[in-house]
PDB file of C-alpha atoms and ligand atoms in Angstrom:
ATOM      1  CA  MET X 116     144.074  46.342  36.835  1.00 43.00           C
ATOM      2  CA  SER X 117     145.562  47.495  40.112  1.00 45.00           C
ATOM      3  CA  ILE X 118     148.787  48.458  38.334  1.00 48.00           C
ATOM      4  CA  ILE X 119     146.878  50.616  35.854  1.00 46.00           C
ATOM      5  CA  THR X 120     144.897  52.224  38.659  1.00 48.00           C
ATOM      6  CA  ARG X 121     147.992  52.948  40.686  1.00 48.00           C
ATOM      7  CA  GLY X 122     149.830  54.343  37.699  1.00 46.00           C
ATOM      8  CA  PHE X 123     146.919  56.588  36.779  1.00 49.00           C
ATOM      9  CA  ARG X 124     146.530  57.938  40.294  1.00 48.00           C
ATOM     10  CA  GLY X 125     150.266  58.534  40.517  1.00 47.00           C
ATOM     11  CA  ARG X 126     150.282  60.654  37.389  1.00 47.00           C
ATOM     12  CA  ARG X 127     147.264  62.660  38.471  1.00 50.00           C
ATOM     13  CA  GLU X 128     148.772  63.449  41.864  1.00 53.00           C
ATOM     14  CA  ALA X 129     152.007  64.476  40.216  1.00 51.00           C
ATOM     15  CA  ALA X 130     150.062  66.726  37.846  1.00 54.00           C
ATOM     16  CA  SER X 131     148.273  68.531  40.681  1.00 75.00           C
ATOM     17  CA  ALA X 132     151.374  68.632  42.926  1.00 78.00           C
ATOM     18  CA  ASP X 133     152.893  71.371  40.804  1.00 92.00           C
ATOM     19  CA  ARG X 134     149.663  73.337  41.136  1.00 96.00           C
ATOM     20  CA  VAL X 135     149.936  73.429  44.946  1.00 98.00           C
ATOM     21  CA  PRO X 136     152.166  76.223  46.313  1.00 98.00           C
ATOM     22  CA  PRO X 137     154.632  75.494  49.139  1.00 97.00           C
ATOM     23  CA  GLY X 138     153.041  74.898  52.546  1.00 97.00           C
ATOM     24  CA  GLN X 139     149.516  74.452  51.126  1.00 98.00           C
ATOM     25  CA  TYR X 140     147.202  71.404  51.206  1.00 97.00           C
ATOM     26  CA  VAL X 141     144.349  70.664  48.783  1.00 97.00           C
ATOM     27  CA  THR X 142     140.783  70.742  50.061  1.00 97.00           C
ATOM     28  CA  ARG X 143     137.518  69.879  48.334  1.00 96.00           C
ATOM     29  CA  ASP X 144     135.539  72.020  50.775  1.00 96.00           C
ATOM     30  CA  PHE X 145     134.979  75.689  50.223  1.00 97.00           C
ATOM     31  CA  PRO X 146     135.740  77.220  53.637  1.00 97.00           C
ATOM     32  CA  VAL X 147     134.265  80.621  54.474  1.00 97.00           C
ATOM     33  CA  LEU X 148     136.789  83.124  55.823  1.00 96.00           C
ATOM     34  CA  SER X 149     135.280  86.450  56.858  1.00 97.00           C
ATOM     35  CA  ALA X 150     136.705  88.974  59.295  1.00 96.00           C
ATOM     36  CA  GLY X 151     133.213  90.206  60.203  1.00 96.00           C
ATOM     37  CA  PRO X 152     129.515  89.649  59.541  1.00 98.00           C
ATOM     38  CA  THR X 153     128.200  89.123  56.008  1.00 98.00           C
ATOM     39  CA  PRO X 154     126.763  92.395  54.646  1.00 98.00           C
ATOM     40  CA  HIS X 155     123.487  92.181  52.710  1.00 96.00           C
ATOM     41  CA  THR X 156     123.259  95.108  50.317  1.00 97.00           C
ATOM     42  CA  PRO X 157     120.099  94.957  48.169  1.00 98.00           C
ATOM     43  CA  LEU X 158     120.862  94.937  44.455  1.00 98.00           C
ATOM     44  CA  ASP X 159     118.922  98.166  43.875  1.00 98.00           C
ATOM     45  CA  ARG X 160     121.325  99.918  46.261  1.00 98.00           C
ATOM     46  CA  TRP X 161     124.449  98.180  44.961  1.00 98.00           C
ATOM     47  CA  ASP X 162     126.868  99.896  42.640  1.00 98.00           C
ATOM     48  CA  PHE X 163     130.456  99.450  41.580  1.00 99.00           C
ATOM     49  CA  SER X 164     132.952 102.307  41.246  1.00 98.00           C
ATOM     50  CA  ILE X 165     136.361 103.005  39.797  1.00 98.00           C
ATOM     51  CA  ASP X 166     137.724 106.082  41.554  1.00 98.00           C
ATOM     52  CA  GLY X 167     140.874 107.726  42.907  1.00 98.00           C
ATOM     53  CA  GLU X 168     143.561 108.788  40.436  1.00 98.00           C
ATOM     54  CA  VAL X 169     141.425 108.602  37.297  1.00 97.00           C
ATOM     55  CA  ASP X 170     140.470 111.169  34.681  1.00 95.00           C
ATOM     56  CA  GLU X 171     136.786 110.489  35.357  1.00 96.00           C
ATOM     57  CA  PRO X 172     135.402 108.171  38.011  1.00 97.00           C
ATOM     58  CA  ARG X 173     133.188 105.369  36.716  1.00 98.00           C
ATOM     59  CA  ARG X 174     130.145 103.818  38.305  1.00 98.00           C
ATOM     60  CA  TRP X 175     127.815 100.977  37.343  1.00 98.00           C
ATOM     61  CA  THR X 176     124.492 100.024  38.868  1.00 98.00           C
ATOM     62  CA  TRP X 177     123.911  96.283  39.283  1.00 98.00           C
ATOM     63  CA  GLU X 178     121.896  96.263  36.072  1.00 98.00           C
ATOM     64  CA  GLU X 179     124.622  98.119  34.164  1.00 98.00           C
ATOM     65  CA  PHE X 180     127.328  95.910  35.636  1.00 98.00           C
ATOM     66  CA  ARG X 181     125.463  92.734  34.646  1.00 98.00           C
ATOM     67  CA  ALA X 182     125.038  94.047  31.103  1.00 98.00           C
ATOM     68  CA  LEU X 183     128.850  94.144  30.696  1.00 98.00           C
ATOM     69  CA  PRO X 184     130.516  91.249  28.883  1.00 98.00           C
ATOM     70  CA  SER X 185     131.502  88.504  31.324  1.00 98.00           C
ATOM     71  CA  GLU X 186     133.521  85.328  31.071  1.00 98.00           C
ATOM     72  CA  GLU X 187     133.713  81.951  32.757  1.00 98.00           C
ATOM     73  CA  VAL X 188     137.083  81.189  34.313  1.00 98.00           C
ATOM     74  CA  THR X 189     138.394  78.076  36.062  1.00 98.00           C
ATOM     75  CA  ARG X 190     141.229  78.741  38.488  1.00 98.00           C
ATOM     76  CA  ASP X 191     143.014  77.368  41.568  1.00 98.00           C
ATOM     77  CA  ILE X 192     142.706  79.490  44.728  1.00 98.00           C
ATOM     78  CA  HIS X 193     145.091  79.614  47.685  1.00 98.00           C
ATOM     79  CA  CYS X 194     144.242  80.862  51.185  1.00 98.00           C
ATOM     80  CA  VAL X 195     147.017  81.992  53.516  1.00 97.00           C
ATOM     81  CA  THR X 196     145.523  79.661  56.181  1.00 97.00           C
ATOM     82  CA  LYS X 197     146.994  76.936  53.915  1.00 98.00           C
ATOM     83  CA  TRP X 198     144.067  75.516  51.982  1.00 98.00           C
ATOM     84  CA  THR X 199     144.212  75.374  48.213  1.00 98.00           C
ATOM     85  CA  LYS X 200     141.137  74.605  46.126  1.00 98.00           C
ATOM     86  CA  LEU X 201     141.714  73.430  42.568  1.00 98.00           C
ATOM     87  CA  ASP X 202     139.582  74.158  39.506  1.00 97.00           C
ATOM     88  CA  THR X 203     137.103  76.605  41.008  1.00 98.00           C
ATOM     89  CA  VAL X 204     134.647  77.855  38.357  1.00 98.00           C
ATOM     90  CA  TRP X 205     133.526  81.489  38.311  1.00 99.00           C
ATOM     91  CA  ARG X 206     131.743  83.926  36.053  1.00 99.00           C
ATOM     92  CA  GLY X 207     132.726  87.554  36.215  1.00 99.00           C
ATOM     93  CA  VAL X 208     133.608  90.764  34.442  1.00 99.00           C
ATOM     94  CA  SER X 209     137.292  91.109  33.660  1.00 99.00           C
ATOM     95  CA  VAL X 210     138.905  94.121  35.356  1.00 98.00           C
ATOM     96  CA  ASP X 211     140.323  94.907  31.890  1.00 98.00           C
ATOM     97  CA  THR X 212     136.746  95.545  30.750  1.00 98.00           C
ATOM     98  CA  LEU X 213     136.080  97.901  33.681  1.00 98.00           C
ATOM     99  CA  LEU X 214     139.304  99.855  33.149  1.00 98.00           C
ATOM    100  CA  ASP X 215     139.128  99.965  29.359  1.00 97.00           C
ATOM    101  CA  GLY X 216     139.813 103.563  28.290  1.00 95.00           C
ATOM    102  CA  VAL X 217     140.475 104.832  31.837  1.00 96.00           C
ATOM    103  CA  GLU X 218     143.338 107.312  31.958  1.00 94.00           C
ATOM    104  CA  THR X 219     145.368 107.004  35.129  1.00 96.00           C
ATOM    105  CA  SER X 220     148.774 107.688  36.590  1.00 96.00           C
ATOM    106  CA  ALA X 221     148.083 105.096  39.312  1.00 98.00           C
ATOM    107  CA  ASP X 222     150.337 102.139  40.023  1.00 98.00           C
ATOM    108  CA  HIS X 223     148.451 100.686  42.997  1.00 98.00           C
ATOM    109  CA  VAL X 224     144.861  99.829  43.817  1.00 98.00           C
ATOM    110  CA  VAL X 225     142.827  99.400  46.978  1.00 98.00           C
ATOM    111  CA  GLN X 226     139.790  97.117  46.661  1.00 98.00           C
ATOM    112  CA  TYR X 227     137.067  98.270  49.047  1.00 98.00           C
ATOM    113  CA  SER X 228     133.984  96.452  50.238  1.00 98.00           C
ATOM    114  CA  ASP X 229     130.741  96.707  52.121  1.00 98.00           C
ATOM    115  CA  GLY X 230     131.604  96.130  55.778  1.00 98.00           C
ATOM    116  CA  GLY X 231     134.860  98.075  55.486  1.00 98.00           C
ATOM    117  CA  TYR X 232     137.284  95.392  54.268  1.00 98.00           C
ATOM    118  CA  THR X 233     140.106  96.633  52.054  1.00 98.00           C
ATOM    119  CA  THR X 234     143.083  95.034  50.365  1.00 98.00           C
ATOM    120  CA  ASN X 235     145.875  96.545  48.285  1.00 98.00           C
ATOM    121  CA  LEU X 236     147.814  95.380  45.257  1.00 98.00           C
ATOM    122  CA  PRO X 237     149.766  96.742  42.306  1.00 98.00           C
ATOM    123  CA  LEU X 238     147.527  97.840  39.439  1.00 98.00           C
ATOM    124  CA  GLU X 239     149.308  95.517  37.025  1.00 98.00           C
ATOM    125  CA  ASP X 240     148.141  92.504  39.051  1.00 98.00           C
ATOM    126  CA  LEU X 241     144.565  93.363  38.073  1.00 98.00           C
ATOM    127  CA  LEU X 242     145.318  93.746  34.347  1.00 98.00           C
ATOM    128  CA  ASP X 243     145.810  91.522  31.302  1.00 98.00           C
ATOM    129  CA  GLY X 244     143.343  88.780  32.152  1.00 98.00           C
ATOM    130  CA  LYS X 245     144.517  88.253  35.739  1.00 98.00           C
ATOM    131  CA  ALA X 246     141.486  89.522  37.705  1.00 99.00           C
ATOM    132  CA  TRP X 247     137.689  89.549  37.624  1.00 99.00           C
ATOM    133  CA  ILE X 248     134.723  90.906  39.523  1.00 99.00           C
ATOM    134  CA  ALA X 249     132.928  87.581  39.948  1.00 99.00           C
ATOM    135  CA  PHE X 250     129.176  87.214  40.478  1.00 98.00           C
ATOM    136  CA  GLU X 251     128.663  83.471  39.895  1.00 98.00           C
ATOM    137  CA  TYR X 252     130.301  80.414  41.392  1.00 98.00           C
ATOM    138  CA  GLU X 253     129.780  77.028  39.732  1.00 98.00           C
ATOM    139  CA  GLY X 254     126.921  78.376  37.650  1.00 98.00           C
ATOM    140  CA  GLU X 255     124.942  79.845  40.562  1.00 98.00           C
ATOM    141  CA  PRO X 256     124.714  83.412  41.892  1.00 98.00           C
ATOM    142  CA  LEU X 257     127.587  83.923  44.308  1.00 98.00           C
ATOM    143  CA  GLU X 258     126.419  83.126  47.842  1.00 98.00           C
ATOM    144  CA  PRO X 259     126.531  86.019  50.332  1.00 98.00           C
ATOM    145  CA  ALA X 260     128.986  84.130  52.567  1.00 98.00           C
ATOM    146  CA  HIS X 261     131.431  83.842  49.655  1.00 98.00           C
ATOM    147  CA  GLY X 262     131.111  87.505  48.722  1.00 98.00           C
ATOM    148  CA  GLY X 263     127.862  87.806  46.818  1.00 98.00           C
ATOM    149  CA  PRO X 264     126.540  89.707  45.056  1.00 98.00           C
ATOM    150  CA  ALA X 265     130.067  90.268  43.717  1.00 99.00           C
ATOM    151  CA  ARG X 266     133.645  89.764  44.782  1.00 99.00           C
ATOM    152  CA  VAL X 267     137.114  90.211  43.367  1.00 99.00           C
ATOM    153  CA  LEU X 268     138.929  87.145  42.010  1.00 99.00           C
ATOM    154  CA  VAL X 269     142.720  87.512  41.758  1.00 99.00           C
ATOM    155  CA  PRO X 270     143.697  83.848  41.825  1.00 98.00           C
ATOM    156  CA  HIS X 271     147.463  84.293  41.373  1.00 98.00           C
ATOM    157  CA  LEU X 272     147.743  85.959  44.823  1.00 98.00           C
ATOM    158  CA  TYR X 273     146.678  84.607  48.240  1.00 98.00           C
ATOM    159  CA  PHE X 274     142.913  84.729  48.460  1.00 98.00           C
ATOM    160  CA  TRP X 275     142.783  87.556  51.024  1.00 98.00           C
ATOM    161  CA  LYS X 276     143.707  89.737  48.005  1.00 98.00           C
ATOM    162  CA  SER X 277     140.238  88.924  46.566  1.00 98.00           C
ATOM    163  CA  ALA X 278     137.763  91.166  48.398  1.00 99.00           C
ATOM    164  CA  LYS X 279     134.292  89.789  49.029  1.00 98.00           C
ATOM    165  CA  TRP X 280     131.274  92.159  48.762  1.00 98.00           C
ATOM    166  CA  VAL X 281     133.443  94.485  46.717  1.00 99.00           C
ATOM    167  CA  ARG X 282     132.032  97.898  45.811  1.00 99.00           C
ATOM    168  CA  GLY X 283     134.936  99.519  44.075  1.00 99.00           C
ATOM    169  CA  LEU X 284     138.547  99.869  43.087  1.00 99.00           C
ATOM    170  CA  ARG X 285     140.440 102.962  44.233  1.00 98.00           C
ATOM    171  CA  LEU X 286     143.399 103.708  41.962  1.00 98.00           C
ATOM    172  CA  LEU X 287     146.347 105.275  43.804  1.00 98.00           C
ATOM    173  CA  ASP X 288     149.755 106.659  42.930  1.00 98.00           C
ATOM    174  CA  HIS X 289     151.209 104.976  46.050  1.00 98.00           C
ATOM    175  CA  ASP X 290     150.783 101.697  47.935  1.00 97.00           C
ATOM    176  CA  GLU X 291     148.316 101.780  50.822  1.00 97.00           C
ATOM    177  CA  PRO X 292     148.077  98.654  53.003  1.00 98.00           C
ATOM    178  CA  GLY X 293     144.589  97.201  53.502  1.00 98.00           C
ATOM    179  CA  PHE X 294     142.832  95.434  56.370  1.00 98.00           C
ATOM    180  CA  TRP X 295     145.100  92.397  56.759  1.00 97.00           C
ATOM    181  CA  GLU X 296     148.192  94.138  55.432  1.00 97.00           C
ATOM    182  CA  VAL X 297     148.241  96.625  58.345  1.00 97.00           C
ATOM    183  CA  ASN X 298     147.894  93.612  60.653  1.00 95.00           C
ATOM    184  CA  GLY X 299     151.072  91.864  59.557  1.00 97.00           C
ATOM    185  CA  TYR X 300     150.154  90.214  56.284  1.00 97.00           C
ATOM    186  CA  HIS X 301     152.418  90.619  53.301  1.00 97.00           C
ATOM    187  CA  HIS X 302     151.811  93.613  51.056  1.00 96.00           C
ATOM    188  CA  TYR X 303     152.015  91.503  47.876  1.00 98.00           C
ATOM    189  CA  GLY X 304     151.092  87.910  48.854  1.00 98.00           C
ATOM    190  CA  ASP X 305     152.507  85.636  46.146  1.00 98.00           C
ATOM    191  CA  PRO X 306     151.675  82.048  47.224  1.00 98.00           C
ATOM    192  CA  TRP X 307     154.494  80.599  45.091  1.00 98.00           C
ATOM    193  CA  ARG X 308     157.033  82.639  47.080  1.00 98.00           C
ATOM    194  CA  GLU X 309     155.141  81.996  50.366  1.00 98.00           C
ATOM    195  CA  GLN X 310     154.690  85.697  51.036  1.00 98.00           C
ATOM    196  CA  ARG X 311     152.366  85.250  54.002  1.00 98.00           C
ATOM    197  CA  TYR X 312     153.587  87.878  56.493  1.00 97.00           C
ATOM    198  CA  TRP X 313     155.726  91.014  56.616  1.00 94.00           C
ATOM    199  CA  GLY X 314     159.329  90.004  55.956  1.00 92.00           C
ATOM    200  CA  ASP X 315     158.497  86.749  54.110  1.00 94.00           C
TER     201      ASP X 315
HETATM  202  N1  MTE J 566     135.235  91.658  52.441  1.00 90.79           N
HETATM  203  C1  MTE J 566     136.038  90.626  52.772  1.00 90.79           C
HETATM  204  N2  MTE J 566     136.728  90.009  51.792  1.00 90.79           N
HETATM  205  C2  MTE J 566     137.533  88.973  52.086  1.00 90.79           C
HETATM  206  C3  MTE J 566     137.719  88.542  53.412  1.00 90.79           C
HETATM  207  C4  MTE J 566     136.993  89.214  54.434  1.00 90.79           C
HETATM  208  O1  MTE J 566     137.110  88.904  55.629  1.00 90.79           O
HETATM  209  N3  MTE J 566     136.171  90.251  54.070  1.00 90.79           N
HETATM  210  N4  MTE J 566     138.564  87.496  53.712  1.00 90.79           N
HETATM  211  C5  MTE J 566     139.585  87.185  52.705  1.00 90.79           C
HETATM  212  C6  MTE J 566     140.224  85.904  52.936  1.00 90.79           C
HETATM  213  S1  MTE J 566     141.392  85.807  54.155  1.00 90.79           S
HETATM  214  C7  MTE J 566     139.976  84.826  52.145  1.00 90.79           C
HETATM  215  S2  MTE J 566     140.819  83.377  52.282  1.00 90.79           S
HETATM  216  C8  MTE J 566     138.867  84.857  51.181  1.00 90.79           C
HETATM  217  C9  MTE J 566     137.868  83.827  51.592  1.00 90.79           C
HETATM  218  O2  MTE J 566     136.844  83.712  50.661  1.00 90.79           O
HETATM  219  P1  MTE J 566     135.734  82.632  50.939  1.00 90.79           P
HETATM  220  O3  MTE J 566     135.124  82.959  52.277  1.00 90.79           O
HETATM  221  O4  MTE J 566     134.792  82.744  49.793  1.00 90.79           O
HETATM  222  O5  MTE J 566     136.446  81.301  50.970  1.00 90.79           O
HETATM  223  O6  MTE J 566     138.184  86.108  51.105  1.00 90.79           O
HETATM  224  C10 MTE J 566     139.015  87.223  51.292  1.00 90.79           C
HETATM  225  N5  MTE J 566     138.211  88.381  51.079  1.00 90.79           N
HETATM  226 MO1   MO J 567     142.522  83.740  53.687  1.00 90.79          MO
END
């Protein structure tokens, strides 16, 4: 019995070890990391925009946004403060859905949020099933502290690249560092290459 138990645990730990990027530890908690107070925008004053270098800007009210097709995704998330949380379950609208048919010469994007937070990334990191605007976490409306009513989810980059309380995506033909990026954090932020700070 104990041999079976030990063997089973060993395999499971090995399986999750290659899901944990270098320098990270796994937590079961869901820490809140916010650079400022939690904004509380009422849903009837909430909207979501695609703007910048686009043929025509797009905008959805909350009702319109919630009428878009959404999907449930289960992903591991990695914070630059070194916690990794495995198998987090979200529901959101794929960024592919929001950008479908948009004509743009942009190669970079700034996510912008209520409260003034911004974060930058290459446009291609938001495409092809890699990013969502999430509005549910584990089957419940996303809590304000975790970014509700809606936040970005880009799980393949450090989690500061997933703006909480997001209100839009600005498409740009150049890279423009966001809130943490001007303060020394890496412009790209790949956890597998430990791109935490400038020069990493
Ligand atoms: N608007 C906004 N988005 C944000 C942040 C923030 O301070 N403000 N912090 C970032 C960081 S550093 C992390 S790790 C995650 C934390 O999300 P959580 O509080 O839901 O764990 O949100 C990211 N998005
Ligand atoms: Mo973070």
